[in-house]
PDB file of C-alpha atoms and ligand atoms in Angstrom:
ATOM      1  CA  MET A   1     -35.442   3.809 -19.934  1.00 74.00           C
ATOM      2  CA  SER A   2     -34.165   1.101 -18.354  1.00 65.00           C
ATOM      3  CA  THR A   3     -32.490  -1.795 -20.843  1.00 65.00           C
ATOM      4  CA  ALA A   4     -31.782  -4.512 -18.217  1.00 71.00           C
ATOM      5  CA  ARG A   5     -33.748  -7.307 -18.976  1.00 81.00           C
ATOM      6  CA  ARG A   6     -37.422  -7.459 -17.014  1.00 87.00           C
ATOM      7  CA  GLN A   7     -39.656 -10.607 -15.962  1.00 90.00           C
ATOM      8  CA  THR A   8     -42.563 -10.066 -18.683  1.00 93.00           C
ATOM      9  CA  PRO A   9     -45.049 -12.116 -20.464  1.00 94.00           C
ATOM     10  CA  PRO A  10     -44.062 -13.148 -24.324  1.00 95.00           C
ATOM     11  CA  ASN A  11     -45.134 -10.144 -25.883  1.00 97.00           C
ATOM     12  CA  VAL A  12     -43.464  -6.781 -27.311  1.00 98.00           C
ATOM     13  CA  ILE A  13     -45.407  -3.825 -27.211  1.00 98.00           C
ATOM     14  CA  LEU A  14     -44.834  -0.724 -29.692  1.00 98.00           C
ATOM     15  CA  ILE A  15     -45.087   2.577 -28.491  1.00 98.00           C
ATOM     16  CA  GLY A  16     -44.796   5.802 -29.858  1.00 98.00           C
ATOM     17  CA  PHE A  17     -45.815   9.181 -31.657  1.00 98.00           C
ATOM     18  CA  MET A  18     -48.585   9.338 -34.473  1.00 98.00           C
ATOM     19  CA  GLY A  19     -46.884   8.056 -37.699  1.00 96.00           C
ATOM     20  CA  THR A  20     -43.858   6.720 -36.356  1.00 98.00           C
ATOM     21  CA  GLY A  21     -45.038   3.435 -38.392  1.00 97.00           C
ATOM     22  CA  LYS A  22     -46.283   1.284 -35.089  1.00 98.00           C
ATOM     23  CA  SER A  23     -49.055  -0.462 -37.237  1.00 97.00           C
ATOM     24  CA  THR A  24     -46.616  -1.452 -40.269  1.00 97.00           C
ATOM     25  CA  VAL A  25     -43.770  -2.352 -37.770  1.00 98.00           C
ATOM     26  CA  ALA A  26     -46.101  -5.033 -35.510  1.00 98.00           C
ATOM     27  CA  ARG A  27     -47.566  -6.702 -38.971  1.00 98.00           C
ATOM     28  CA  GLN A  28     -44.087  -7.058 -40.340  1.00 98.00           C
ATOM     29  CA  LEU A  29     -42.618  -7.894 -36.936  1.00 98.00           C
ATOM     30  CA  SER A  30     -45.124 -10.323 -35.784  1.00 98.00           C
ATOM     31  CA  ARG A  31     -44.861 -12.423 -39.188  1.00 98.00           C
ATOM     32  CA  MET A  32     -41.463 -12.566 -38.400  1.00 96.00           C
ATOM     33  CA  LEU A  33     -41.784 -14.163 -34.863  1.00 96.00           C
ATOM     34  CA  GLY A  34     -44.587 -16.404 -35.487  1.00 96.00           C
ATOM     35  CA  PHE A  35     -46.801 -13.943 -32.823  1.00 97.00           C
ATOM     36  CA  ALA A  36     -50.239 -12.814 -33.051  1.00 98.00           C
ATOM     37  CA  LEU A  37     -50.814  -9.376 -34.228  1.00 98.00           C
ATOM     38  CA  VAL A  38     -52.549  -6.976 -31.723  1.00 98.00           C
ATOM     39  CA  ASP A  39     -53.423  -3.527 -32.225  1.00 98.00           C
ATOM     40  CA  THR A  40     -55.377  -1.501 -29.463  1.00 98.00           C
ATOM     41  CA  ASP A  41     -57.000   1.106 -31.206  1.00 98.00           C
ATOM     42  CA  ALA A  42     -58.883  -1.505 -33.571  1.00 98.00           C
ATOM     43  CA  GLN A  43     -59.702  -3.183 -30.033  1.00 98.00           C
ATOM     44  CA  ILE A  44     -61.303   0.268 -28.955  1.00 98.00           C
ATOM     45  CA  VAL A  45     -63.071   0.971 -31.987  1.00 98.00           C
ATOM     46  CA  GLU A  46     -64.549  -2.468 -31.777  1.00 98.00           C
ATOM     47  CA  ARG A  47     -65.363  -1.969 -28.474  1.00 98.00           C
ATOM     48  CA  ALA A  48     -67.054   1.709 -29.156  1.00 98.00           C
ATOM     49  CA  GLY A  49     -68.709   0.282 -32.002  1.00 98.00           C
ATOM     50  CA  LYS A  50     -67.461   2.845 -34.451  1.00 98.00           C
ATOM     51  CA  PRO A  51     -64.575   4.764 -35.736  1.00 97.00           C
ATOM     52  CA  ILE A  52     -61.720   7.360 -33.815  1.00 97.00           C
ATOM     53  CA  THR A  53     -62.701  10.174 -35.285  1.00 97.00           C
ATOM     54  CA  ARG A  54     -66.737   9.522 -34.358  1.00 97.00           C
ATOM     55  CA  ILE A  55     -65.752   8.493 -30.588  1.00 98.00           C
ATOM     56  CA  PHE A  56     -63.716  12.101 -29.987  1.00 98.00           C
ATOM     57  CA  ALA A  57     -66.230  13.906 -31.976  1.00 97.00           C
ATOM     58  CA  GLU A  58     -69.380  12.510 -30.114  1.00 98.00           C
ATOM     59  CA  ASP A  59     -68.046  11.065 -27.015  1.00 98.00           C
ATOM     60  CA  GLY A  60     -64.820  13.422 -26.497  1.00 98.00           C
ATOM     61  CA  GLU A  61     -61.354  12.774 -25.791  1.00 97.00           C
ATOM     62  CA  ALA A  62     -61.649  11.532 -22.086  1.00 98.00           C
ATOM     63  CA  ALA A  63     -64.327   9.115 -23.268  1.00 98.00           C
ATOM     64  CA  PHE A  64     -61.463   7.513 -25.812  1.00 98.00           C
ATOM     65  CA  ARG A  65     -59.218   7.379 -23.209  1.00 98.00           C
ATOM     66  CA  GLU A  66     -61.357   5.701 -20.609  1.00 98.00           C
ATOM     67  CA  ILE A  67     -61.942   2.930 -23.247  1.00 98.00           C
ATOM     68  CA  GLU A  68     -57.994   2.929 -24.037  1.00 98.00           C
ATOM     69  CA  ALA A  69     -56.961   2.189 -20.503  1.00 98.00           C
ATOM     70  CA  ALA A  70     -59.681  -0.445 -20.399  1.00 98.00           C
ATOM     71  CA  VAL A  71     -58.196  -2.090 -23.619  1.00 98.00           C
ATOM     72  CA  LEU A  72     -54.440  -1.698 -22.529  1.00 98.00           C
ATOM     73  CA  GLY A  73     -55.477  -2.939 -18.593  1.00 97.00           C
ATOM     74  CA  GLU A  74     -55.751  -6.151 -20.731  1.00 97.00           C
ATOM     75  CA  LEU A  75     -53.018  -6.488 -22.787  1.00 96.00           C
ATOM     76  CA  ALA A  76     -51.347  -8.886 -19.538  1.00 91.00           C
ATOM     77  CA  ARG A  77     -53.613 -11.685 -20.788  1.00 93.00           C
ATOM     78  CA  ALA A  78     -51.669 -11.792 -24.354  1.00 92.00           C
ATOM     79  CA  GLU A  79     -49.349 -14.167 -25.370  1.00 94.00           C
ATOM     80  CA  ARG A  80     -46.243 -14.423 -27.959  1.00 96.00           C
ATOM     81  CA  ALA A  81     -48.193 -11.227 -29.500  1.00 98.00           C
ATOM     82  CA  VAL A  82     -46.735  -8.097 -31.229  1.00 98.00           C
ATOM     83  CA  VAL A  83     -49.190  -5.243 -29.799  1.00 98.00           C
ATOM     84  CA  SER A  84     -49.242  -1.785 -31.799  1.00 98.00           C
ATOM     85  CA  THR A  85     -50.466   0.634 -29.554  1.00 98.00           C
ATOM     86  CA  GLY A  86     -51.874   4.667 -30.018  1.00 98.00           C
ATOM     87  CA  GLY A  87     -49.592   7.732 -29.501  1.00 98.00           C
ATOM     88  CA  GLY A  88     -51.367   8.847 -26.523  1.00 98.00           C
ATOM     89  CA  ALA A  89     -50.799   5.449 -24.631  1.00 98.00           C
ATOM     90  CA  VAL A  90     -48.462   6.879 -22.228  1.00 98.00           C
ATOM     91  CA  THR A  91     -50.128   9.603 -21.006  1.00 97.00           C
ATOM     92  CA  ARG A  92     -51.890   8.202 -18.342  1.00 96.00           C
ATOM     93  CA  ALA A  93     -49.390   6.354 -15.393  1.00 95.00           C
ATOM     94  CA  GLY A  94     -51.685   3.364 -14.966  1.00 97.00           C
ATOM     95  CA  ASN A  95     -51.257   2.055 -18.493  1.00 98.00           C
ATOM     96  CA  VAL A  96     -47.559   2.515 -18.586  1.00 98.00           C
ATOM     97  CA  GLU A  97     -47.669   0.253 -15.819  1.00 98.00           C
ATOM     98  CA  ALA A  98     -50.039  -2.112 -17.890  1.00 98.00           C
ATOM     99  CA  LEU A  99     -47.731  -1.626 -20.862  1.00 98.00           C
ATOM    100  CA  ARG A 100     -44.986  -2.960 -19.389  1.00 97.00           C
ATOM    101  CA  ALA A 101     -46.305  -5.798 -17.095  1.00 97.00           C
ATOM    102  CA  ALA A 102     -47.404  -6.899 -20.651  1.00 97.00           C
ATOM    103  CA  GLY A 103     -44.100  -7.252 -22.177  1.00 97.00           C
ATOM    104  CA  MET A 104     -41.000  -5.882 -24.304  1.00 97.00           C
ATOM    105  CA  VAL A 105     -42.022  -2.355 -24.476  1.00 98.00           C
ATOM    106  CA  VAL A 106     -40.354  -0.755 -27.624  1.00 98.00           C
ATOM    107  CA  TRP A 107     -40.129   3.070 -28.355  1.00 98.00           C
ATOM    108  CA  LEU A 108     -40.404   3.856 -32.233  1.00 98.00           C
ATOM    109  CA  ASP A 109     -38.505   7.376 -31.766  1.00 98.00           C
ATOM    110  CA  ALA A 110     -39.356   9.672 -35.090  1.00 98.00           C
ATOM    111  CA  GLY A 111     -38.496  13.609 -35.132  1.00 97.00           C
ATOM    112  CA  VAL A 112     -40.787  16.443 -36.536  1.00 97.00           C
ATOM    113  CA  GLU A 113     -40.071  16.177 -40.256  1.00 97.00           C
ATOM    114  CA  VAL A 114     -41.170  12.193 -40.835  1.00 97.00           C
ATOM    115  CA  ILE A 115     -43.855  12.463 -38.206  1.00 97.00           C
ATOM    116  CA  MET A 116     -45.240  15.487 -40.315  1.00 96.00           C
ATOM    117  CA  GLU A 117     -44.238  13.758 -43.338  1.00 95.00           C
ATOM    118  CA  ARG A 118     -46.320  10.536 -42.830  1.00 94.00           C
ATOM    119  CA  VAL A 119     -49.319  12.051 -41.211  1.00 94.00           C
ATOM    120  CA  SER A 120     -49.920  15.184 -43.241  1.00 89.00           C
ATOM    121  CA  GLY A 121     -53.316  14.549 -45.494  1.00 82.00           C
ATOM    122  CA  ASN A 122     -54.723  12.107 -43.003  1.00 85.00           C
ATOM    123  CA  SER A 123     -58.029  13.048 -41.309  1.00 86.00           C
ATOM    124  CA  GLU A 124     -58.330   9.955 -39.192  1.00 91.00           C
ATOM    125  CA  ARG A 125     -56.278  11.605 -36.121  1.00 94.00           C
ATOM    126  CA  PRO A 126     -58.487  13.555 -34.652  1.00 95.00           C
ATOM    127  CA  LEU A 127     -55.909  15.292 -32.186  1.00 96.00           C
ATOM    128  CA  LEU A 128     -53.870  17.012 -35.407  1.00 95.00           C
ATOM    129  CA  GLN A 129     -56.899  18.493 -37.132  1.00 93.00           C
ATOM    130  CA  THR A 130     -55.583  22.199 -36.151  1.00 94.00           C
ATOM    131  CA  ALA A 131     -54.982  25.398 -37.411  1.00 94.00           C
ATOM    132  CA  ASP A 132     -51.194  24.615 -37.240  1.00 95.00           C
ATOM    133  CA  PRO A 133     -50.742  21.041 -36.895  1.00 95.00           C
ATOM    134  CA  ARG A 134     -47.499  21.157 -36.755  1.00 97.00           C
ATOM    135  CA  ALA A 135     -46.863  23.297 -33.591  1.00 97.00           C
ATOM    136  CA  THR A 136     -49.394  20.437 -32.355  1.00 97.00           C
ATOM    137  CA  VAL A 137     -47.064  17.917 -33.076  1.00 98.00           C
ATOM    138  CA  GLU A 138     -44.158  19.607 -31.841  1.00 98.00           C
ATOM    139  CA  GLY A 139     -46.208  20.649 -28.621  1.00 98.00           C
ATOM    140  CA  LEU A 140     -47.221  17.070 -28.015  1.00 98.00           C
ATOM    141  CA  LEU A 141     -44.262  15.785 -28.665  1.00 98.00           C
ATOM    142  CA  ALA A 142     -42.371  18.032 -26.147  1.00 98.00           C
ATOM    143  CA  GLU A 143     -44.921  16.562 -23.630  1.00 98.00           C
ATOM    144  CA  ARG A 144     -44.566  12.714 -24.727  1.00 98.00           C
ATOM    145  CA  ALA A 145     -41.351  12.183 -24.999  1.00 98.00           C
ATOM    146  CA  PRO A 146     -40.146  11.711 -21.922  1.00 98.00           C
ATOM    147  CA  LEU A 147     -43.058   9.304 -21.373  1.00 98.00           C
ATOM    148  CA  TYR A 148     -42.111   7.422 -24.041  1.00 98.00           C
ATOM    149  CA  ARG A 149     -38.634   7.288 -22.819  1.00 98.00           C
ATOM    150  CA  GLU A 150     -39.641   6.438 -18.964  1.00 97.00           C
ATOM    151  CA  ALA A 151     -41.887   3.266 -20.539  1.00 98.00           C
ATOM    152  CA  ALA A 152     -39.518   1.917 -23.076  1.00 98.00           C
ATOM    153  CA  ASP A 153     -36.625  -0.936 -22.708  1.00 97.00           C
ATOM    154  CA  GLU A 154     -35.831  -0.262 -25.898  1.00 97.00           C
ATOM    155  CA  ARG A 155     -35.660   2.744 -28.149  1.00 98.00           C
ATOM    156  CA  VAL A 156     -35.306   2.467 -32.003  1.00 98.00           C
ATOM    157  CA  GLU A 157     -34.800   5.658 -34.347  1.00 98.00           C
ATOM    158  CA  VAL A 158     -36.728   5.069 -37.161  1.00 98.00           C
ATOM    159  CA  ASP A 159     -36.308   8.074 -39.278  1.00 98.00           C
ATOM    160  CA  GLU A 160     -33.659   6.605 -41.758  1.00 97.00           C
ATOM    161  CA  LEU A 161     -35.301   3.116 -41.763  1.00 97.00           C
ATOM    162  CA  SER A 162     -38.153   1.369 -44.023  1.00 96.00           C
ATOM    163  CA  GLY A 163     -40.515  -0.457 -41.766  1.00 96.00           C
ATOM    164  CA  ASP A 164     -38.987  -3.805 -42.792  1.00 96.00           C
ATOM    165  CA  GLU A 165     -35.363  -2.578 -41.533  1.00 98.00           C
ATOM    166  CA  VAL A 166     -36.904  -1.210 -37.886  1.00 98.00           C
ATOM    167  CA  ALA A 167     -38.828  -4.999 -37.791  1.00 98.00           C
ATOM    168  CA  TYR A 168     -35.692  -6.693 -39.089  1.00 97.00           C
ATOM    169  CA  GLY A 169     -33.456  -5.069 -36.180  1.00 96.00           C
ATOM    170  CA  LEU A 170     -36.015  -5.278 -33.711  1.00 97.00           C
ATOM    171  CA  ALA A 171     -36.518  -9.106 -34.368  1.00 96.00           C
ATOM    172  CA  GLU A 172     -32.775  -9.618 -32.881  1.00 94.00           C
ATOM    173  CA  SER A 173     -33.591  -8.058 -30.048  1.00 94.00           C
ATOM    174  CA  VAL A 174     -37.084  -9.498 -29.075  1.00 95.00           C
ATOM    175  CA  ARG A 175     -34.871 -12.730 -29.970  1.00 93.00           C
ATOM    176  CA  LEU A 176     -32.354 -11.737 -27.499  1.00 92.00           C
ATOM    177  CA  TRP A 177     -34.695 -10.686 -24.894  1.00 92.00           C
ATOM    178  CA  PHE A 178     -37.229 -13.523 -24.734  1.00 91.00           C
ATOM    179  CA  GLY A 179     -34.728 -16.546 -25.667  1.00 84.00           C
ATOM    180  CA  GLU A 180     -36.169 -19.855 -26.660  1.00 65.00           C
ATOM    181  CA  VAL A 181     -39.979 -18.437 -27.020  1.00 65.00           C
ATOM    182  CA  CYS A 182     -39.397 -17.271 -30.452  1.00 62.00           C
TER     183      CYS A 182
HETATM  184  C1  S3P B 201     -53.682   9.310 -30.716  1.00 57.93           C
HETATM  185  C2  S3P B 201     -52.933   8.643 -31.531  1.00 57.93           C
HETATM  186  C3  S3P B 201     -53.780   7.513 -32.622  1.00 57.93           C
HETATM  187  C4  S3P B 201     -54.912   7.174 -31.978  1.00 57.93           C
HETATM  188  C5  S3P B 201     -55.714   8.616 -31.246  1.00 57.93           C
HETATM  189  C6  S3P B 201     -54.892   9.225 -30.254  1.00 57.93           C
HETATM  190  C7  S3P B 201     -52.720  10.158 -29.892  1.00 57.93           C
HETATM  191  O1  S3P B 201     -53.112   6.115 -32.456  1.00 57.93           O
HETATM  192  O2  S3P B 201     -55.080   6.229 -30.630  1.00 57.93           O
HETATM  193  O3  S3P B 201     -56.276   9.385 -32.652  1.00 57.93           O
HETATM  194  O4  S3P B 201     -53.466  10.615 -28.352  1.00 57.93           O
HETATM  195  O5  S3P B 201     -51.727  10.428 -29.756  1.00 57.93           O
HETATM  196  P1  S3P B 201     -51.900   6.349 -33.832  1.00 57.93           P
HETATM  197  O6  S3P B 201     -50.696   6.783 -32.940  1.00 57.93           O
HETATM  198  O7  S3P B 201     -51.544   5.152 -34.151  1.00 57.93           O
HETATM  199  O8  S3P B 201     -52.314   7.405 -34.816  1.00 57.93           O
END
């Protein structure tokens, strides 16, 4: 992670594992900053014309990743937006470049316990429909944590915080980062 300021368009890009609160925090933060709200999973669903579970079931994960890469590739066109991304957004090097080109990248980092609490009972995440979801989460998290770390300008540990608290803290960092645009 490099916390040095970079020149980017005035957008905030939230990355992190499933269940870390990206959508909730993005909604709150966009309100606080007066920025637009962009949800890349919603854009993927719109583009595919069907929900994520059906994209995975009918077309496979690779097809989902293709659409995801296309959507992320267009993010730098946004301006004054808070963007919530899918947990796998960092799994392609080209995507990471696209995320960093689009704005300040913030990693919402949660531990396995909190993730399990938040994702359990939710059937909308095809990757977690396994015999042992906890082992799946642990495995994916181990693979992805270094990628989130590498991609991020800033990391927020969210385990002990509500969505509101995360958003309040972030609003401050974003204002410092972008100065006059917020
Ligand atoms: C995925 C996370 C999901 C969604 C898809 C794949 C992943 O988004 O993009 O199910 O690979 O971690 P959330 O992180 O919003 O759940």
